[in-house]
Every structure is written in structure tokens, then in C-alpha cells.
CSV table of C-alpha atoms and ligand atoms in Angstrom, one decimal:
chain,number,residue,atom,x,y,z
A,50,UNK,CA,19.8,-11.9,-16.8
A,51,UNK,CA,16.8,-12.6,-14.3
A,52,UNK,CA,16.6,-12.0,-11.0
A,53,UNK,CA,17.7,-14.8,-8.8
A,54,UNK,CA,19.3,-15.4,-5.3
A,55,UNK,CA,22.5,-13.4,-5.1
A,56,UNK,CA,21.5,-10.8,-8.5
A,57,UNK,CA,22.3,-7.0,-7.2
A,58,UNK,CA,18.8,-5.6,-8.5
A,59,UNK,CA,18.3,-1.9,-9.3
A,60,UNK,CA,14.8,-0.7,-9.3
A,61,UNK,CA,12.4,2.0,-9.6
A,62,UNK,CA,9.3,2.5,-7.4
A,63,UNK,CA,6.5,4.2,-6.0
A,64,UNK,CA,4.2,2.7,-3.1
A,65,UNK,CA,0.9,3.6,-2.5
A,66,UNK,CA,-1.6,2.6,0.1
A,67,UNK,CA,-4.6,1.7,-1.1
A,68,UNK,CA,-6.2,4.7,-1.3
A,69,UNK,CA,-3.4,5.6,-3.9
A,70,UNK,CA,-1.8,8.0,-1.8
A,71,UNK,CA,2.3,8.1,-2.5
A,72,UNK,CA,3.9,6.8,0.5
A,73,UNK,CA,7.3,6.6,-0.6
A,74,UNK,CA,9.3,6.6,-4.3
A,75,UNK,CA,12.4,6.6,-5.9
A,76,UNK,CA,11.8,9.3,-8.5
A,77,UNK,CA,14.0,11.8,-8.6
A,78,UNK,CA,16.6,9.6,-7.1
A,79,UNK,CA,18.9,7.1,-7.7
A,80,UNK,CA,17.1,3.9,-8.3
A,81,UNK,CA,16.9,1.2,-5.1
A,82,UNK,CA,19.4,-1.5,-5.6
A,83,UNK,CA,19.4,-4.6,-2.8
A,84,UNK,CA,20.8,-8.3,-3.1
A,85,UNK,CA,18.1,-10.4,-4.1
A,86,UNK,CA,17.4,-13.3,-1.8
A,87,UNK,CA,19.3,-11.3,1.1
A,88,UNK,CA,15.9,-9.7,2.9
A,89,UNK,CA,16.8,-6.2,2.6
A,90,UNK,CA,13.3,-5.5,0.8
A,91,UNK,CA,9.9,-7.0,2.4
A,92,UNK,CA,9.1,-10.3,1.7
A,93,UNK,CA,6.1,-9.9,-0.3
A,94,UNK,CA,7.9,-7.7,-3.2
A,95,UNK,CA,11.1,-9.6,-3.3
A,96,UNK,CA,9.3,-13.2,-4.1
A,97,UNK,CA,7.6,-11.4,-7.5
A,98,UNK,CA,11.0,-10.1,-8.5
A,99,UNK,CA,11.9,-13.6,-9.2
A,100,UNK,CA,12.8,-14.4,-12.1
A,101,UNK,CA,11.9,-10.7,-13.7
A,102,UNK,CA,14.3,-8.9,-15.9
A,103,UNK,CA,15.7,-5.5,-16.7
A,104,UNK,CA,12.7,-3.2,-18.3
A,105,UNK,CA,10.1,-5.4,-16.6
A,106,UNK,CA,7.1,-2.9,-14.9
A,107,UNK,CA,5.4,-4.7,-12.4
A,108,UNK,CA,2.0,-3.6,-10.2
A,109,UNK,CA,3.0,-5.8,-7.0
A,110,UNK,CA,0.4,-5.8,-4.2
A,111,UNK,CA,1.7,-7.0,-0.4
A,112,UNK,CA,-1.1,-7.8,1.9
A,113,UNK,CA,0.3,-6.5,5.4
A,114,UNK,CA,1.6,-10.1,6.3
A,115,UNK,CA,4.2,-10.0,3.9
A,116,UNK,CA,5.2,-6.2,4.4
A,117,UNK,CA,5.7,-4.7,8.1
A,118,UNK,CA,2.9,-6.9,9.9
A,119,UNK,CA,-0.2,-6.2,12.1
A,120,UNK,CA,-0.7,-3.8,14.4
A,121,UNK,CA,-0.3,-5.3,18.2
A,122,UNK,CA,-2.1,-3.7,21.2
A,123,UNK,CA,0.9,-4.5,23.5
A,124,UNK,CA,3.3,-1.6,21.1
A,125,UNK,CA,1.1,1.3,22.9
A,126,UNK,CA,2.9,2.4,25.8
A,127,UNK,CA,1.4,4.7,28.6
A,128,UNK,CA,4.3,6.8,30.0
A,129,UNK,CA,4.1,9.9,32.2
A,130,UNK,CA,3.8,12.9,30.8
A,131,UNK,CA,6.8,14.5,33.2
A,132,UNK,CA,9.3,12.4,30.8
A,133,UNK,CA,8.9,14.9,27.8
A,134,UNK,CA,10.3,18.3,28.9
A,135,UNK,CA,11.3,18.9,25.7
A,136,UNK,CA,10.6,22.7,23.9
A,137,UNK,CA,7.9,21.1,21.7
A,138,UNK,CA,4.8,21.1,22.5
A,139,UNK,CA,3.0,17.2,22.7
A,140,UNK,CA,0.3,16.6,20.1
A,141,UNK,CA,-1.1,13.8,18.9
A,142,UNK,CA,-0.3,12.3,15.6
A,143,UNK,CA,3.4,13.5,16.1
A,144,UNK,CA,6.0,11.4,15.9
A,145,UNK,CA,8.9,10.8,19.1
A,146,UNK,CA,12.2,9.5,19.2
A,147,UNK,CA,11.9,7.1,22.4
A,148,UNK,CA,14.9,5.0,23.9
A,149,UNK,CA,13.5,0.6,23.9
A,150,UNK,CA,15.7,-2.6,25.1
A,151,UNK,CA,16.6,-2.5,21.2
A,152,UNK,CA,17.9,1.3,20.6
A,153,UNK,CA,16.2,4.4,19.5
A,154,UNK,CA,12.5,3.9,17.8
A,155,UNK,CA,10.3,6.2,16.4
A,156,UNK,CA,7.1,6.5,18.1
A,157,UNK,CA,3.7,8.0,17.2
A,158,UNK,CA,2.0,9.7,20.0
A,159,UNK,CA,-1.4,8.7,20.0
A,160,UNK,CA,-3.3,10.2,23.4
A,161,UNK,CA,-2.6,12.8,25.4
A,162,UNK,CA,-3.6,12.7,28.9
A,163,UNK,CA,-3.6,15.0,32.1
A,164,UNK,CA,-0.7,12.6,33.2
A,165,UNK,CA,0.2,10.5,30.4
A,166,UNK,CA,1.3,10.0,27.0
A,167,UNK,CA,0.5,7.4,24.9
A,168,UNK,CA,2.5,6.1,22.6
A,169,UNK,CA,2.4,3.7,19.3
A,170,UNK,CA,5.4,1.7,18.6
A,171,UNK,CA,3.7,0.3,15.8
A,172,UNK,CA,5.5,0.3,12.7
A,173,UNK,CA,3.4,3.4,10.6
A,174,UNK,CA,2.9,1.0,7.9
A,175,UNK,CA,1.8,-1.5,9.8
A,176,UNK,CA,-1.8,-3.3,8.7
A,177,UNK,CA,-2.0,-1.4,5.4
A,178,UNK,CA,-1.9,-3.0,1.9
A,179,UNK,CA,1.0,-2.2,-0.5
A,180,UNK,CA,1.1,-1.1,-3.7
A,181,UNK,CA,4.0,-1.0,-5.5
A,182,UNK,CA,4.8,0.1,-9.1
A,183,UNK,CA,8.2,-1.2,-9.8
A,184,UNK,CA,10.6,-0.9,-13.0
A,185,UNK,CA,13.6,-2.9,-13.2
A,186,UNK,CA,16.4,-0.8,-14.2
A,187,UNK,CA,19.3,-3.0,-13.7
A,188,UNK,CA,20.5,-6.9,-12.6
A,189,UNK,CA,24.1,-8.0,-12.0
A,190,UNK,CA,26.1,-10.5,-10.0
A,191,UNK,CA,26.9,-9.2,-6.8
A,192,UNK,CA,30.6,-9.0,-5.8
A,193,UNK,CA,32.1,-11.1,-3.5
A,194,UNK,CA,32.6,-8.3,-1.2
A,195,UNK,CA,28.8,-7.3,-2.0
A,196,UNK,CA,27.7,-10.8,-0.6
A,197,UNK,CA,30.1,-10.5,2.4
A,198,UNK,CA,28.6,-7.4,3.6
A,199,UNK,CA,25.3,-7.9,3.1
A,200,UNK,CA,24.5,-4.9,0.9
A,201,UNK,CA,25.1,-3.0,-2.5
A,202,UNK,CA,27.8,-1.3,-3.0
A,203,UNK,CA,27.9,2.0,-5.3
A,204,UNK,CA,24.7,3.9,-6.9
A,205,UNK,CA,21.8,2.8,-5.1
A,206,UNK,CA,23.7,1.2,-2.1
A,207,UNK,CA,26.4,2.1,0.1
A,208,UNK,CA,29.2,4.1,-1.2
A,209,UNK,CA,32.4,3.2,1.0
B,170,LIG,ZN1,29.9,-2.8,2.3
């Protein structure tokens, strides 16, 4: 079966940046399994899926349009220092958990002032190539219930 709109597609991978550092990868776990077609996956890696099919290895690079974007200027924040009075200690390069109009967000602080903190809203993988190695373990139909949710149900997905 190939992977089309609507296939529930099981996969092993590893990203790397393009220094071939390990960003992020499936081994040791359960393969990733998303709808195809359904944008749970970035843009750039789900339109070379097409048409692939189970045992098919794939060296997919994502140029940062198709993956998690630029970097804007107007995602670094200046807030006053007074609003973290928490145990920890402020240094740069950690990361924060800061409240936005849109819920919690994860922020990286990137200056630290007399008065102020700056923080990067940035998504962290923001500007940086992709490189994904990918091996397609498994493609089915999704369920009807699969396709009404949104997601995969079972190993991989969501189990409920
Ligand atoms: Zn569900």
C-alpha cells in the first residue's frame, strides 16, 4: 500500500541539523505513526512520504520554510526581571515556561540585564535545515474514528 491522503503511516526516524548533530529520534521507541495528509508532521517531510511504501529509507532534507519557519525579531520579549522570583537562578540559554494570549510557551532566555530579561519565543528549531532519516515501518487505512479525531489511535498514537 503507498502512502496517500488518509493512510495511518508508521515510521522510524532520526533528525539531525546540519551539522549532524541528533536532534530528535524514534529509536528505542515505538515508531511515529500520523494520518497522512492530516498536518500532524511538517510540511516538508509529509509531501516526500507520498506515494512511499512500507521498508522504504528515505534521506529527506526540509529547508526551514517547510519545517518550523524563520526566526522573527518581534518573538524576543524584554520583560522585567522582578517577574521571575522563582528558586532558579536566570541564565542564559535556559529555557522558561512563560504565560502568551495563546497558553503556556516555552521560552529561551536569551540576555540578562540589570533589569530585564530577554526572552526568545522563537520556535528552537526555527531557521535550521532538517535532516531526516526515515524508514517506513507500517501503512494502513485509518479508521473512521481515526479520521474523526484527527489522530492515530494505538502504538504510535494515542491510546484511549
Ligand atoms: Zn482519538
Amino acid at each position: 500500500m503507498k502512502i496517500a491522503e488518509n493512510k495511518v503511516v508508521s515510521m522510524h526516524y532520526t533528525l539531525k541539523d546540519e551539522n549532524g548533530t541528533v536532534l530528535d529520534s524514534s529509536e528505542g521507541r515505538d515508531p511515529l505513526a500520523y494520518i497522512q495528509g492530516s498536518g500532524q508532521i511538517i510540511p516538508g517531510l509529509e509531501n516526500k512520504l507520498t506515494d512511499k511504501v512500507v521498508g522504504d529509507k528515505l534521506n529527506v532534507v526540509v529547508a526551514p520554510e517547510d519545517a518550523y519557519g524563520t526566526r522573527k525579531e518581534e518573538l524576543q520579549q524584554v520583560v522585567p526581571k522582578e517577574n521571575f522570583r522563582g528558586d532558579e537562578e536566570l541564565v542564559a540559554g535556559m529555557t522558561v515556561q512563560v504565560e502568551t494570549n495563546e497558553g503556556v510557551a516555552i521560552a529561551v532566555v536569551s540576555k540578562i540585564e540589570d533589569e530585564n530579561v530577554t526572552l526568545d519565543l522563537n520556535h528552537p528549531l526555527a531557521d535550521k535545515t532538517l535532516h531526516f532519516d526515515v524508514e517506513v515501518t507500517d501503512v494502513r487505512e485509518a479508521t473512521k474514528e481515526e479520521l474523526e479525531h484527527g489522530h492515530v489511535h494505538g502504538k504510535g498514537g494515542v491510546e484511549h
